[in-house]
């Protein structure tokens, strides 16, 4: 079955450590996205990539980095520069066309202590 | 950029009631998504629709493209329907730069 896999579902890290969240898709989608959710707020765009080896900052990119070396994979690194890293992170991918159809991972809940 | 408003923000109802959640957006779109998020955070995609109506079990989603409005209905609601329901639309018309999400409707169905 095609889909998006995010791992792990829950992640705990100590303050000051970088942490990388995994997102893999086997849908052959060109576009992939990372979003962040904080309590009481809508999901907000961190980074997105429309093609391999290229990506763009979203609304809240500070303190995060990404790479897109393969079409299937779009890992997100939460660096120590991110001041409030504890949040829910959601990965999505999309097939671009007349009806932009997006698929979503289950999400990763990151807690930094 | 698109802006999304969902209502109500919170909704508590009794088991069996008919539930309606509304979503309005500001810029014309190609498709709208309804998502469900349970406690613990996992996101499930319920519907993607670009016109008319879609039905899956007790869930019905409708969209009016001219009025830039969509509704999610739950018939014969059940406590297991308790979750946060989120609508999402392309940030810009083409959708290449991702989605804009509503803040969600927190639904509680009491037995």
Short mmCIF file of C-alpha atoms in Angstrom, two decimals, chain A residues 9-10 31 33 35 37 40-45 48 50 59 88 90 92 94-107 109, chain B residues 1 30-31 33 35 37-45 48 50 84 86 88 90-91 93-104:
data_model
loop_
_atom_site.label_atom_id
_atom_site.label_comp_id
_atom_site.label_asym_id
_atom_site.label_seq_id
_atom_site.Cartn_x
_atom_site.Cartn_y
_atom_site.Cartn_z
CA UNK A 9 5.46 8.57 16.76
CA UNK A 10 6.85 9.89 20.06
CA UNK A 31 6.18 17.69 -3.35
CA UNK A 33 6.04 19.33 3.35
CA UNK A 35 4.26 21.33 9.41
CA UNK A 37 1.33 22.20 15.48
CA UNK A 40 -4.57 26.05 20.15
CA UNK A 41 -2.98 26.84 16.81
CA UNK A 42 -3.38 25.54 13.31
CA UNK A 43 -0.61 23.58 11.66
CA UNK A 44 2.04 25.90 10.25
CA UNK A 45 4.46 25.31 7.37
CA UNK A 48 8.63 22.33 1.65
CA UNK A 50 8.81 20.47 -4.85
CA UNK A 59 6.46 30.50 7.62
CA UNK A 88 3.62 17.93 17.06
CA UNK A 90 3.37 16.49 10.53
CA UNK A 92 2.75 15.56 4.00
CA UNK A 94 1.30 15.98 -2.72
CA UNK A 95 0.69 15.05 -6.31
CA UNK A 96 0.55 18.30 -8.18
CA UNK A 97 -2.24 18.76 -10.67
CA UNK A 98 -5.66 20.22 -11.14
CA UNK A 99 -6.85 18.80 -7.83
CA UNK A 100 -3.90 19.03 -5.51
CA UNK A 101 -4.21 15.77 -3.60
CA UNK A 102 -2.25 15.69 -0.37
CA UNK A 103 -1.42 12.72 1.79
CA UNK A 104 -0.43 12.93 5.44
CA UNK A 105 1.80 11.03 7.81
CA UNK A 106 0.58 10.18 11.29
CA UNK A 107 2.84 12.77 12.90
CA UNK A 109 5.20 14.30 18.89
CA UNK B 1 -2.64 33.73 0.89
CA UNK B 30 -8.81 23.38 -6.21
CA UNK B 31 -9.60 21.08 -3.29
CA UNK B 33 -9.22 18.53 3.02
CA UNK B 35 -8.65 15.70 8.77
CA UNK B 37 -6.85 14.14 15.01
CA UNK B 38 -7.34 11.93 18.05
CA UNK B 39 -5.85 12.50 21.51
CA UNK B 40 -2.24 11.44 21.22
CA UNK B 41 -1.94 13.35 17.97
CA UNK B 42 -2.22 10.94 15.04
CA UNK B 43 -3.73 12.56 11.95
CA UNK B 44 -6.16 10.74 9.67
CA UNK B 45 -7.27 12.13 6.34
CA UNK B 48 -10.47 15.56 -0.08
CA UNK B 50 -13.30 19.77 -4.89
CA UNK B 84 -10.28 17.39 16.73
CA UNK B 86 -9.36 20.16 10.94
CA UNK B 88 -7.15 22.56 5.19
CA UNK B 90 -4.11 25.24 -0.55
CA UNK B 91 -2.26 28.31 0.71
CA UNK B 93 -4.59 28.78 -5.64
CA UNK B 94 -2.25 26.26 -7.18
CA UNK B 95 -1.36 24.54 -3.96
CA UNK B 96 2.31 24.03 -4.73
CA UNK B 97 3.41 25.85 -1.59
CA UNK B 98 1.44 23.73 0.83
CA UNK B 99 -1.75 23.95 2.82
CA UNK B 100 -3.25 26.41 5.28
CA UNK B 101 -5.01 24.72 8.16
CA UNK B 102 -7.87 25.80 10.36
CA UNK B 103 -7.33 25.78 14.13
CA UNK B 104 -9.60 22.78 14.46
#
